[in-house]
Coordinates of C-alpha atoms (C1' of nucleotides) in Angstrom, one line a residue:
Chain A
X1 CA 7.4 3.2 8.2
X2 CA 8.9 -0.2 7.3
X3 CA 5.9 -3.0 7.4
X4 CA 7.8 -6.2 8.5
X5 CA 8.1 -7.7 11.7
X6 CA 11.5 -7.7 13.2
X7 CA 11.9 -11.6 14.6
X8 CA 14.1 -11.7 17.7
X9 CA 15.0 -15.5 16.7
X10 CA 17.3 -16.1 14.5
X11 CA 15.6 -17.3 10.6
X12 CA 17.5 -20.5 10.2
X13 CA 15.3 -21.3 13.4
X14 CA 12.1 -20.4 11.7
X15 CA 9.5 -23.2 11.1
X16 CA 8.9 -22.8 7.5
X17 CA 5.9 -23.9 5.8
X18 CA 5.5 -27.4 4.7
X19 CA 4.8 -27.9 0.9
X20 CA 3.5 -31.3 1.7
X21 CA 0.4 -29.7 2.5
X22 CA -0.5 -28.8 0.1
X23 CA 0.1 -32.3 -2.1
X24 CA -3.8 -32.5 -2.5
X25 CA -4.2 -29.1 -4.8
X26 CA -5.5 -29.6 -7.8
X27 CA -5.6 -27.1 -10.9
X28 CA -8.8 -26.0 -12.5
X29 CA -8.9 -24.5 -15.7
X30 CA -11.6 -22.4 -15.5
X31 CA -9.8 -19.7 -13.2
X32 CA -6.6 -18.6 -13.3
X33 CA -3.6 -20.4 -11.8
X34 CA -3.1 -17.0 -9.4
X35 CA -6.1 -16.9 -8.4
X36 CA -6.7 -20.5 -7.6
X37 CA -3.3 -20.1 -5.4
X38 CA -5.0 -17.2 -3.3
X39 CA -7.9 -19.2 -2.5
X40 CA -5.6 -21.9 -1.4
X41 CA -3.7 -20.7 0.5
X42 CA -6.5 -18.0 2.0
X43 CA -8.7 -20.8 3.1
X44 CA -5.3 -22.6 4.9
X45 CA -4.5 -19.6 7.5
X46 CA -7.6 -18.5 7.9
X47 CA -8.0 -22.6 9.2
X48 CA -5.1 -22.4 10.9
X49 CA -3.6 -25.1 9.0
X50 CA -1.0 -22.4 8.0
X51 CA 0.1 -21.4 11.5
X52 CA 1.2 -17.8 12.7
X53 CA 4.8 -17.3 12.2
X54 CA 5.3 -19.7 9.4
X55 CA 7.9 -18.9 6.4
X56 CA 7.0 -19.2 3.2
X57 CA 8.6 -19.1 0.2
X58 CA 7.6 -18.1 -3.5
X59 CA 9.7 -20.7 -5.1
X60 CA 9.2 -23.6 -2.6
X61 CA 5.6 -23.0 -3.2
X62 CA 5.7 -23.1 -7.1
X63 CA 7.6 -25.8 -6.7
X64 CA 5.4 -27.9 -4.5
X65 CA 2.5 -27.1 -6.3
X66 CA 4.3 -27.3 -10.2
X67 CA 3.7 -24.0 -11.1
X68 CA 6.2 -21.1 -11.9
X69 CA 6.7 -18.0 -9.1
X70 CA 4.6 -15.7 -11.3
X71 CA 1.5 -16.7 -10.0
X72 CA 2.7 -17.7 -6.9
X73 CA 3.7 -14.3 -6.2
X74 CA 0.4 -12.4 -7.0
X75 CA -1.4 -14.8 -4.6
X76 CA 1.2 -13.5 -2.3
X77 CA 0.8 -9.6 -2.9
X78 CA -2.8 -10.2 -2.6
X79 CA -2.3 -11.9 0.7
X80 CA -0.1 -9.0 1.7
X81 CA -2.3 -6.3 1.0
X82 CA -4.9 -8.2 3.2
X83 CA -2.3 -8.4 6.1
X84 CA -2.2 -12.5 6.3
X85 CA 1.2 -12.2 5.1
X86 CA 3.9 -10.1 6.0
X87 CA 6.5 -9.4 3.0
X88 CA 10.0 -9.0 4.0
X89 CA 11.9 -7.5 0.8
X90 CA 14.5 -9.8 0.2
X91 CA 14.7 -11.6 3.4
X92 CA 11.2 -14.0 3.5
X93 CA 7.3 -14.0 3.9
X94 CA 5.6 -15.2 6.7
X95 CA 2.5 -15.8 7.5
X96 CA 1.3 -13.1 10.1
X97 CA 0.8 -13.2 13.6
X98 CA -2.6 -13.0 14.9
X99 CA -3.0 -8.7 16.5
X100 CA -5.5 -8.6 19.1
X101 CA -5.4 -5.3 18.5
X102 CA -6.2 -5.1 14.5
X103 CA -9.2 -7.7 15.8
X104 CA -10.5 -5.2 18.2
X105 CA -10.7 -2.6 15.1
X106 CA -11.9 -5.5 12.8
X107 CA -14.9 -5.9 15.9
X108 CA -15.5 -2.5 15.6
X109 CA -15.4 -2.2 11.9
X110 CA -18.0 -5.0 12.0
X111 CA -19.9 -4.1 14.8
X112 CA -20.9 -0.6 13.0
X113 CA -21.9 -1.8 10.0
X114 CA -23.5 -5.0 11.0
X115 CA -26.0 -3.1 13.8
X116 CA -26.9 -0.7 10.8
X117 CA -27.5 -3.4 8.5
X118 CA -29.8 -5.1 10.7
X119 CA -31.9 -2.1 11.2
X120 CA -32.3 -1.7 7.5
X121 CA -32.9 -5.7 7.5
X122 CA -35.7 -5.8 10.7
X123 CA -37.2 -2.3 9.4
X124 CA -37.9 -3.9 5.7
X125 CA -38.4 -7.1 6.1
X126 CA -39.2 -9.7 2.8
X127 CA -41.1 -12.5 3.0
X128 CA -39.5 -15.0 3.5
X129 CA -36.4 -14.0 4.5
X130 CA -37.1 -15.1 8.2
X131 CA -37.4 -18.4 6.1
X132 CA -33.7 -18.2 5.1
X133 CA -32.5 -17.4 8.5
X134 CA -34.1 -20.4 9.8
X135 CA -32.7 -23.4 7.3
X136 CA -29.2 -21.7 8.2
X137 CA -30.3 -22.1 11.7
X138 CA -30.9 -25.9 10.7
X139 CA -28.1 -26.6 8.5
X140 CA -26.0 -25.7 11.8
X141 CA -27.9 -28.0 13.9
X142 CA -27.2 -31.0 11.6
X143 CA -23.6 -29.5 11.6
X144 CA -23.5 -29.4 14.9
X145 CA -24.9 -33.4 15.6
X146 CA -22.0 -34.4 13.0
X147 CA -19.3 -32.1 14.6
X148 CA -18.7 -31.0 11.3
X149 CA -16.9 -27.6 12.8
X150 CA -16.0 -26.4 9.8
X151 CA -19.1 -26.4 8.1
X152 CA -20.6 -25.3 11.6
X153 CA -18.5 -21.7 10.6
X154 CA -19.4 -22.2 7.1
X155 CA -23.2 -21.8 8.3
X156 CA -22.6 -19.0 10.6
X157 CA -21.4 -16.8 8.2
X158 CA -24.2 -17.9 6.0
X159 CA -26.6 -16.8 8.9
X160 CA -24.7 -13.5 9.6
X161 CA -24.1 -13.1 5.1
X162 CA -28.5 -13.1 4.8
X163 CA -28.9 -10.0 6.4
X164 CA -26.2 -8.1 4.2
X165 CA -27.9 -10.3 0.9
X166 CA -31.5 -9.0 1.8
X167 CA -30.8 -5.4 2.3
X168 CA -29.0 -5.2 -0.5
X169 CA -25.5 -4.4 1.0
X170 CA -23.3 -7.7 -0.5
X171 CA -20.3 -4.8 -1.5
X172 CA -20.3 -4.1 2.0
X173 CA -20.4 -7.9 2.8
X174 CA -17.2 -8.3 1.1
X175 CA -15.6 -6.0 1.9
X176 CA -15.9 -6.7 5.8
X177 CA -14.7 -10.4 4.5
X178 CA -11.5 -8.9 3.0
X179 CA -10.7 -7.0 6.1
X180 CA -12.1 -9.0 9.2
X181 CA -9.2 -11.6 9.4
X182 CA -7.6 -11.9 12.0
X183 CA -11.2 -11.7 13.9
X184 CA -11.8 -14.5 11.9
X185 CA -8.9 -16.2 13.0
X186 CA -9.8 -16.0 16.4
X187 CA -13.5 -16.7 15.8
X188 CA -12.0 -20.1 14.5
X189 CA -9.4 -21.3 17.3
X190 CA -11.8 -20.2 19.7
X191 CA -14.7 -22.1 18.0
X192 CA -13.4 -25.2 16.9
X193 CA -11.6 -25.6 20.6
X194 CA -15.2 -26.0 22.3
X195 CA -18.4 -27.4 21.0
X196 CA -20.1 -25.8 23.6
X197 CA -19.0 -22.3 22.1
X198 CA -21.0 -23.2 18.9
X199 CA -23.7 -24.3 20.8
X200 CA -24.1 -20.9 22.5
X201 CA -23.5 -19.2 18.5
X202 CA -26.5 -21.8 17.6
X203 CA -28.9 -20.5 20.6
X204 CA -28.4 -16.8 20.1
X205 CA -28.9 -17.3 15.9
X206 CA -32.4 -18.5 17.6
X207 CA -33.0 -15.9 20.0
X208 CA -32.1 -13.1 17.0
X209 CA -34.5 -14.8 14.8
X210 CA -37.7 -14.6 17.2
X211 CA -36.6 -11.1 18.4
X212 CA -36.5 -10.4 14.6
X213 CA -40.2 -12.0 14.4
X214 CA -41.1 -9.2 16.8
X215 CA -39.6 -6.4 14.9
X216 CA -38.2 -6.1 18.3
X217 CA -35.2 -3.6 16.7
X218 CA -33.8 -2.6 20.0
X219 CA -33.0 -6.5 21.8
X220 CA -31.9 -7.9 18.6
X221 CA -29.4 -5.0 18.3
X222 CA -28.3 -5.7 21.8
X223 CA -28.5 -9.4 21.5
X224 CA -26.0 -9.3 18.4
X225 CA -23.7 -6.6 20.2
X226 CA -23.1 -9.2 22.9
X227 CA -23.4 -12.6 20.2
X228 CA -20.1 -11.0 18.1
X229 CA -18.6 -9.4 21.1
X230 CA -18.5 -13.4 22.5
X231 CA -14.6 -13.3 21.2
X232 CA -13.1 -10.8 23.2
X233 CA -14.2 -12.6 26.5
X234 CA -11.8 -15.1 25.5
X235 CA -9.0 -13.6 23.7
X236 CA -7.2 -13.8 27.1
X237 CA -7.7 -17.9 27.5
X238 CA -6.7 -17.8 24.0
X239 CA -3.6 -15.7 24.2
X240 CA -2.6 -18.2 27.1
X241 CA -3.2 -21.3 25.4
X242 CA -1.4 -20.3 22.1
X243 CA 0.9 -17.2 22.9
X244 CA 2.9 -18.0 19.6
X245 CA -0.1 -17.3 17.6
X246 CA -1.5 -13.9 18.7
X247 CA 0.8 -10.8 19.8
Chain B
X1 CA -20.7 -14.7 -13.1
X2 CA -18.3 -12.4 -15.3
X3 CA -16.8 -9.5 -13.6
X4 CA -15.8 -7.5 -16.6
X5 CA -17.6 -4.9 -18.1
X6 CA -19.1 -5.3 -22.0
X7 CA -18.9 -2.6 -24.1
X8 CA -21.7 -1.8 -26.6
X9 CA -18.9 -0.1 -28.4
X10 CA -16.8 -1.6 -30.5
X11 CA -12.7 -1.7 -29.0
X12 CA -11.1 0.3 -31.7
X13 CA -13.2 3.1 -30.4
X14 CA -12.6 3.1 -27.1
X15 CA -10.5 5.9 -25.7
X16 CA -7.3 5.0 -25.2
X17 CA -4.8 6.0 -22.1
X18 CA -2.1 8.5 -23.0
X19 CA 1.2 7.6 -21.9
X20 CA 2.1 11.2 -22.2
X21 CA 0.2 12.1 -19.0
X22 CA 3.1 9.8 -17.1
X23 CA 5.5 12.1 -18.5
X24 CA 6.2 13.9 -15.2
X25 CA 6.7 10.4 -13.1
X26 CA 9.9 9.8 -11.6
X27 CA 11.6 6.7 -9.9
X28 CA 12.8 6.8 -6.2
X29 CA 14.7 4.3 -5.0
X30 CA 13.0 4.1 -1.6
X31 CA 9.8 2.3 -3.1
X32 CA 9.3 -0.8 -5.1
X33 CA 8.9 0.4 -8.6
X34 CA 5.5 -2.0 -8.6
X35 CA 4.4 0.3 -5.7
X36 CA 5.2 3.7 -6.8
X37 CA 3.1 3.0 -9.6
X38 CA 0.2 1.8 -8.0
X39 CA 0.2 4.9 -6.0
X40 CA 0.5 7.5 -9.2
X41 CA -2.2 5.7 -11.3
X42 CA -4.7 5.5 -8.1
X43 CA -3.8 9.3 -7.3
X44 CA -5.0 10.4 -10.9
X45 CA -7.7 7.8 -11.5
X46 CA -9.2 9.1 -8.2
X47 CA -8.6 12.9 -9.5
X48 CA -9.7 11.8 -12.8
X49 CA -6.8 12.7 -14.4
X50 CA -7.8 8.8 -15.9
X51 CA -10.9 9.1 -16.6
X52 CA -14.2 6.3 -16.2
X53 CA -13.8 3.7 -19.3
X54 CA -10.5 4.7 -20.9
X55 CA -8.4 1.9 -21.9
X56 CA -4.8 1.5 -20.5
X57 CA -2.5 -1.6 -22.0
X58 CA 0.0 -2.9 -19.3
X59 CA 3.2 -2.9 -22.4
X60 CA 2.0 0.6 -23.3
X61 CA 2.5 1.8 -19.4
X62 CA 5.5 -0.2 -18.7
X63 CA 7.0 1.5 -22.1
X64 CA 5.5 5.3 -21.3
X65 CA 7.4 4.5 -17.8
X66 CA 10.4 3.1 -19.0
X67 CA 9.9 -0.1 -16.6
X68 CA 9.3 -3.7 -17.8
X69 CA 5.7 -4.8 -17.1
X70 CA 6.2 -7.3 -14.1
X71 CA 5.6 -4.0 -12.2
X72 CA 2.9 -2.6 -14.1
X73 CA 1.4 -5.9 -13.6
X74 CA 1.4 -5.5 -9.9
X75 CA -0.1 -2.4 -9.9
X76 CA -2.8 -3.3 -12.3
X77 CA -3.8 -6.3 -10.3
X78 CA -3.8 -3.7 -7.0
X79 CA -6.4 -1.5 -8.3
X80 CA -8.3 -4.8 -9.8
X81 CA -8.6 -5.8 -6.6
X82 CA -10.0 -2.4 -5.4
X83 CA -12.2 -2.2 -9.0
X84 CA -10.6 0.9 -9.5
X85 CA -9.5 -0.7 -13.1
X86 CA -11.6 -3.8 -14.6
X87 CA -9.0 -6.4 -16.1
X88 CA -10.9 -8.6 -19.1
X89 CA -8.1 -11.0 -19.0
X90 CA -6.8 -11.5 -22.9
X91 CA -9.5 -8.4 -23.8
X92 CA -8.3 -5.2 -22.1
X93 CA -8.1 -3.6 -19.0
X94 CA -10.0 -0.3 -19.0
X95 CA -10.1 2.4 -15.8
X96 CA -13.6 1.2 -14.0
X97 CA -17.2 3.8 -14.7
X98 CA -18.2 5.2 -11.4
X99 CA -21.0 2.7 -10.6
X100 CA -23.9 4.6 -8.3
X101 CA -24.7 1.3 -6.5
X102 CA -21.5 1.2 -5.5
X103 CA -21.3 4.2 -4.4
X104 CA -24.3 3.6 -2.0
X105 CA -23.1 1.0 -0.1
X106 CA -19.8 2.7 0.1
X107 CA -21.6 5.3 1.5
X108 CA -23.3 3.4 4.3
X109 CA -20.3 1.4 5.3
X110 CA -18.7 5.0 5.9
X111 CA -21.6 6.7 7.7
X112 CA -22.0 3.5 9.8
X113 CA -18.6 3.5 11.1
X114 CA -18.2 7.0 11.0
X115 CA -21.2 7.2 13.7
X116 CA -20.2 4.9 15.8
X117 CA -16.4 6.5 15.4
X118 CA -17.8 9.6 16.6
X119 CA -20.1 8.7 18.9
X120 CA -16.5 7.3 20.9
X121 CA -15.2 10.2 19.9
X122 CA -17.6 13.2 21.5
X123 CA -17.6 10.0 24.8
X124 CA -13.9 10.0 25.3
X125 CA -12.8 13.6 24.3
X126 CA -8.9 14.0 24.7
X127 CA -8.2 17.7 25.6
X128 CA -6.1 18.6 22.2
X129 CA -9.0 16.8 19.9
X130 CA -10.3 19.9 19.5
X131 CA -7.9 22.0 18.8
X132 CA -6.6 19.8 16.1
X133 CA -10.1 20.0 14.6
X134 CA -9.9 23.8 14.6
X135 CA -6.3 23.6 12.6
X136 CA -7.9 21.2 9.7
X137 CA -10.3 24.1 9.0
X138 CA -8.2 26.5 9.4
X139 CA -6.0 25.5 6.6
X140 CA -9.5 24.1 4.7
X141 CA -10.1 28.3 4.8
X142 CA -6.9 28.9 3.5
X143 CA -7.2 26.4 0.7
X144 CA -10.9 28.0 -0.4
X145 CA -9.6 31.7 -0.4
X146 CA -6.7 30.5 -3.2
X147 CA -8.9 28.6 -4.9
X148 CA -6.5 25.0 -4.2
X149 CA -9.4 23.0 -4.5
X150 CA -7.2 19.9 -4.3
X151 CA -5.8 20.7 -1.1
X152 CA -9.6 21.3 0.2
X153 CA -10.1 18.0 -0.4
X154 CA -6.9 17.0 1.4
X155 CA -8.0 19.0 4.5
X156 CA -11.5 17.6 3.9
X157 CA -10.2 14.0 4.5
X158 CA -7.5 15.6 7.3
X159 CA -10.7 16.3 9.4
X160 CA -12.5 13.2 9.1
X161 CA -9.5 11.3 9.9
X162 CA -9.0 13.2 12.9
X163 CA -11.7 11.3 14.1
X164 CA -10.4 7.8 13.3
X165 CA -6.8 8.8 14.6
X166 CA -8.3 10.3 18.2
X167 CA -10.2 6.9 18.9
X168 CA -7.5 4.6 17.6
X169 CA -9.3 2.9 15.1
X170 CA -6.9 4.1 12.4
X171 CA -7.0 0.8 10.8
X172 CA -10.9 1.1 9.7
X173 CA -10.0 4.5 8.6
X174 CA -7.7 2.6 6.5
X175 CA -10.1 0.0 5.4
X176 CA -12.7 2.8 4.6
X177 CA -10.5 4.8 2.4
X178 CA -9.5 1.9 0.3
X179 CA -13.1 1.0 -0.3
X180 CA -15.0 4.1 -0.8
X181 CA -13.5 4.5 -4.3
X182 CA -16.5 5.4 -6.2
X183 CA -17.7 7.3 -3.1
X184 CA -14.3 9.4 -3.5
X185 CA -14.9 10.3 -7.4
X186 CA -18.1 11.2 -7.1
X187 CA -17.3 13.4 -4.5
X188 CA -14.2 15.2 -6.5
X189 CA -16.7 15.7 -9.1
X190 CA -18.8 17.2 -7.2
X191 CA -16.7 19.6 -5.0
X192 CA -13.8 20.6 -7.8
X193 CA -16.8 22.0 -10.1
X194 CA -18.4 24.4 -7.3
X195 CA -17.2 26.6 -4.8
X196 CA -20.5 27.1 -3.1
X197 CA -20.2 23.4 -2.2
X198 CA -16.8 23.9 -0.6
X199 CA -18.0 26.3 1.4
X200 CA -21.3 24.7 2.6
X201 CA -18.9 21.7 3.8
X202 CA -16.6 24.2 5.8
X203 CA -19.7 25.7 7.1
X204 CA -20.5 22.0 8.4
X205 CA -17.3 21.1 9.9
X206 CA -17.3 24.3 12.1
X207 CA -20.5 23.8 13.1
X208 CA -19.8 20.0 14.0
X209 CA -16.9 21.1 16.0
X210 CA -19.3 24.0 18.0
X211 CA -21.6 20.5 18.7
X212 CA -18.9 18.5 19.9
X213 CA -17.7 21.4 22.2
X214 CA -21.3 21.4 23.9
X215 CA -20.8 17.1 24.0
X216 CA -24.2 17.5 22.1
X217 CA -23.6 13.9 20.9
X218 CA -27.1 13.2 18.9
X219 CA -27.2 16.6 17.0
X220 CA -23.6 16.3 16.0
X221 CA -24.3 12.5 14.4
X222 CA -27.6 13.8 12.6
X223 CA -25.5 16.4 11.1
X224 CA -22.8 13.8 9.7
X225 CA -25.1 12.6 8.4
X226 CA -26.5 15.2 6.7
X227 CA -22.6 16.6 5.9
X228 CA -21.7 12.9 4.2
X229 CA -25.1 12.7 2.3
X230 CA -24.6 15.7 1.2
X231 CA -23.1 14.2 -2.2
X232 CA -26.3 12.0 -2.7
X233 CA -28.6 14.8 -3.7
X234 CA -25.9 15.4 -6.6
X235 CA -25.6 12.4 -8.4
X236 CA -28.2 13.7 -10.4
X237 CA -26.8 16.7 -11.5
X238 CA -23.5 14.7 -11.7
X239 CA -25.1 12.2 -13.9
X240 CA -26.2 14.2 -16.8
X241 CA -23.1 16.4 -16.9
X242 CA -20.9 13.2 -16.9
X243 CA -22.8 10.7 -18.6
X244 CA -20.0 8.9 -19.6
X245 CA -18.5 8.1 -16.4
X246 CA -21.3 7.0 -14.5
X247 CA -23.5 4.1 -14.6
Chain C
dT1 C1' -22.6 -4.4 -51.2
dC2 C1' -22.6 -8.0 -48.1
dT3 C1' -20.9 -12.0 -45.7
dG4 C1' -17.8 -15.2 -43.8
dC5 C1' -13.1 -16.7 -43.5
dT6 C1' -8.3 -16.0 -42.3
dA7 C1' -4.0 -13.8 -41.2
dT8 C1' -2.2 -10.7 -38.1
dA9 C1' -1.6 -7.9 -34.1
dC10 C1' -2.4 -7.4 -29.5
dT11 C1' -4.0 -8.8 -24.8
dG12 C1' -3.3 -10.6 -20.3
dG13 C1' -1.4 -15.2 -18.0
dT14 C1' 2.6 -17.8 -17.2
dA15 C1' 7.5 -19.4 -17.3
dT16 C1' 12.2 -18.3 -16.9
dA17 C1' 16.4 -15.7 -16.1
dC18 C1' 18.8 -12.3 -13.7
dC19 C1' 19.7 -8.8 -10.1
dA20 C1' 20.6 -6.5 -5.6
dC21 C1' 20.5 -7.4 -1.0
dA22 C1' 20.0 -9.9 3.5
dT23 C1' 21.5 -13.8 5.7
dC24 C1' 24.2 -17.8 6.6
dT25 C1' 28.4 -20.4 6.4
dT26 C1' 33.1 -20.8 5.9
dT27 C1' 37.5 -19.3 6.4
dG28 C1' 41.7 -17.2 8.1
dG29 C1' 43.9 -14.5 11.3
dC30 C1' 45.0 -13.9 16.0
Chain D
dG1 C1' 38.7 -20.4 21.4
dC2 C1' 37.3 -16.0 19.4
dC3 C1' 35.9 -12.9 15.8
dA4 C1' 35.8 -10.5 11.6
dA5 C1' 36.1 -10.8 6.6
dA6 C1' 34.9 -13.2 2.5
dG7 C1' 32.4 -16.3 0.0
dA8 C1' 28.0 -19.0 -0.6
dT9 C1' 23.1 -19.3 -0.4
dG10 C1' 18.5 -17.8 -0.6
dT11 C1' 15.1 -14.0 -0.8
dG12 C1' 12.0 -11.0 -3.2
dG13 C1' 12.0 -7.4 -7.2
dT14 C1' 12.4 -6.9 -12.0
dA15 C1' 13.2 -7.9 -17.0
dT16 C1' 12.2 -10.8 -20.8
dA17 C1' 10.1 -14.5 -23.6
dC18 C1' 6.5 -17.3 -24.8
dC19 C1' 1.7 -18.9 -24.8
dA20 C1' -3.5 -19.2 -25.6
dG21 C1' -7.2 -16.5 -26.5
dT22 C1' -9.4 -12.2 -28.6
dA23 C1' -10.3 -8.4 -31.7
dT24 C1' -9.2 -6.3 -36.0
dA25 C1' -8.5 -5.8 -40.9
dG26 C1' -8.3 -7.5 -45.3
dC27 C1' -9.6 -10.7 -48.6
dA28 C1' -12.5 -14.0 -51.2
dG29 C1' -16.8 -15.5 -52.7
dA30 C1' -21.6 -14.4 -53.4

DNA sequence: TCTGCTATACTGGTATACCACATCTTTGGC
DNA sequence: GCCAAAGATGTGGTATACCAGTATAGCAGA
């Protein structure tokens, strides 16, 4: 029953997280200092700046950032309860390993929901939301030309977020944000690691979009079945080239 | 922008929790006192012990439980996080009114998984899968003849999890129970005030097992989805008896 | 009776202090 | 040199105190 991963090395051996990194946060007083903390630190693994593995502690991290632990702790328990940190009771937090197999489920989770999405999307289209699809379509293209990789992701959720906006299904948008992580993690070591990856994404957001032109339901289904199922043809290169990332 | 909820009426006249229901909670040492909490306060907004709109103050739970409010916080922030309970930060926090929308799209994120979970399900049959079927509705019957309409329920869940369990995809089953809230009340509502509806859903789950006996994969998806719509038709009926929860 | 001001009580957000417990380090015996 | 016991350190969990902002009630003036 106990959640925590037993580590085999010894702690005092543990990279722990650097609060250097985070010398460049800034408060805002128009949200709460928890809150702002969450985002943070969110935006950090999901980047991989915040590697796998790494310890992290509640005071160090009101410290660095000037705050009390208060705050710093609810951005932890919210991290928790999304699985990107792993909360050892009175022995530390780290941030947690990459599970190929809670990415499979997250696939799947997405998978489901975005194939009957799209049917609701290509069965009712609005005018105009073709329109939409294709300036995210360009926005990645000039991301692409400035190798701008994170804004390249930035756009491909956009492209993927339309079709959940338009059929009136943003609740189930978020919550496949809130629960897709470490898919998202993946999506971005694999990404950013090879432009011609994106440039593949980039074709295929093309080919979905003319399909979708056609009201052609059954290709475009098939066409995104393979475009998010991309990742798990290279979970194994992956799993070679950073083994102390993924389990 | 704003995520909380204004009220036409003034505060003074909002219904207030009753620490007096907490009466019958009791520490154990084996949880985190923040957790145990969380789980007692989801348990009876989800039965509607708490009911839609009803004000709860964390001092006024952390002194009904005899616990400083650091843990109350926690939990508070946990079912904010899940909109079981809207926080109005300096205002109130107040248990969340079942919102229909909501309930839609938690709907379709649960029939579209729920397909595609079964459609893996009926493919890859484990000898055993069925027989643990038959046992959830066995002790469904049991539950319907003495009138433990609370434990039907249980049993309800029991058999849909089977599913989830069988295919290993227990983590969406996971994912889909802590975001089909509103989809949950509505569906207490519905099933605590009639036994006719009880029985109609028993009626369904032995049929759906006959289907998946004869790997009679289509008619056994187009009666899921009849079985989960099933709650749909009522939010009519629900809506004018319980005004005041819904919106 | 109505209106606007003000004092007060109360809310949730944050800071701080303390605790039990896991771990690490030192120490003292052999 | 080894190893176990004892103390030191650090962790997350909890309790308490304080703060700024909000709602309420009561009062003063019309």
């Amino acid at each position: 029953m106990s959640t925590f991963i037993k580590e085999s090395r010894p702690y005092q051996e543990c990279e722990r997280f650097d609060p250097l990194q985070m010398s460049d946060f800034q408060l805002k007083d128009s949200q709460t200092v928890a809150s702002q903390i969450y985002k943070t630190l969110r935006e950090r693994i999901i980047t991989m700046q915040l590697t796998p593995g790494v310890t992290m502690s509640e005071q160090e991290t009101a410290n660095a950032l000037g705050v009390s632990r208060t705050p710093v702790r609810e951005a932890f328990i919210r991290l928790s309860r999304e699985k990107m940190v792993i909360i050892s009771p009175q022995r530390r937090t780290a941030v947690a390993k990459i599970s190929t197999e809670r990415a499979q489920q997250e696939h799947f989770l997405r998978e489901s929901l975005e194939q009957a999405v799209l049917e609701q999307f290509v069965l009712n289209l609005r005018p105009g939301a073709i329109d939409v699809l294709e300036q995210v379509i360009e926005l990645q293209k000039q991301a692409l030309l400035s190798k701008d990789f994170a804004a390249f992701l930035t756009f491909d959720d956009e492209f993927h977020r339309t079709f959940y906006v338009e059929t009136d299904k943003y609740l189930c948008y978020q919550v496949l944000r809130r629960n897709c992580f470490d898919y998202q993690r993946l999506r971005y070591l694999s990404s950013c690691s090879d432009e011609a990856i994106q440039r593949m994404n980039l074709e295929q957001h093309e080919q979905m979009v003319r399909l979708i032109k056609e009201r052609n339901l059954a290709d475009v289904q098939a066409l995104l079945r393979r475009h998010v199922r991309r990742i798990f043809d290279e979970i194994k290169v992956l799993k070679e080239r950073y083994p102390q990332f993924i389990q």
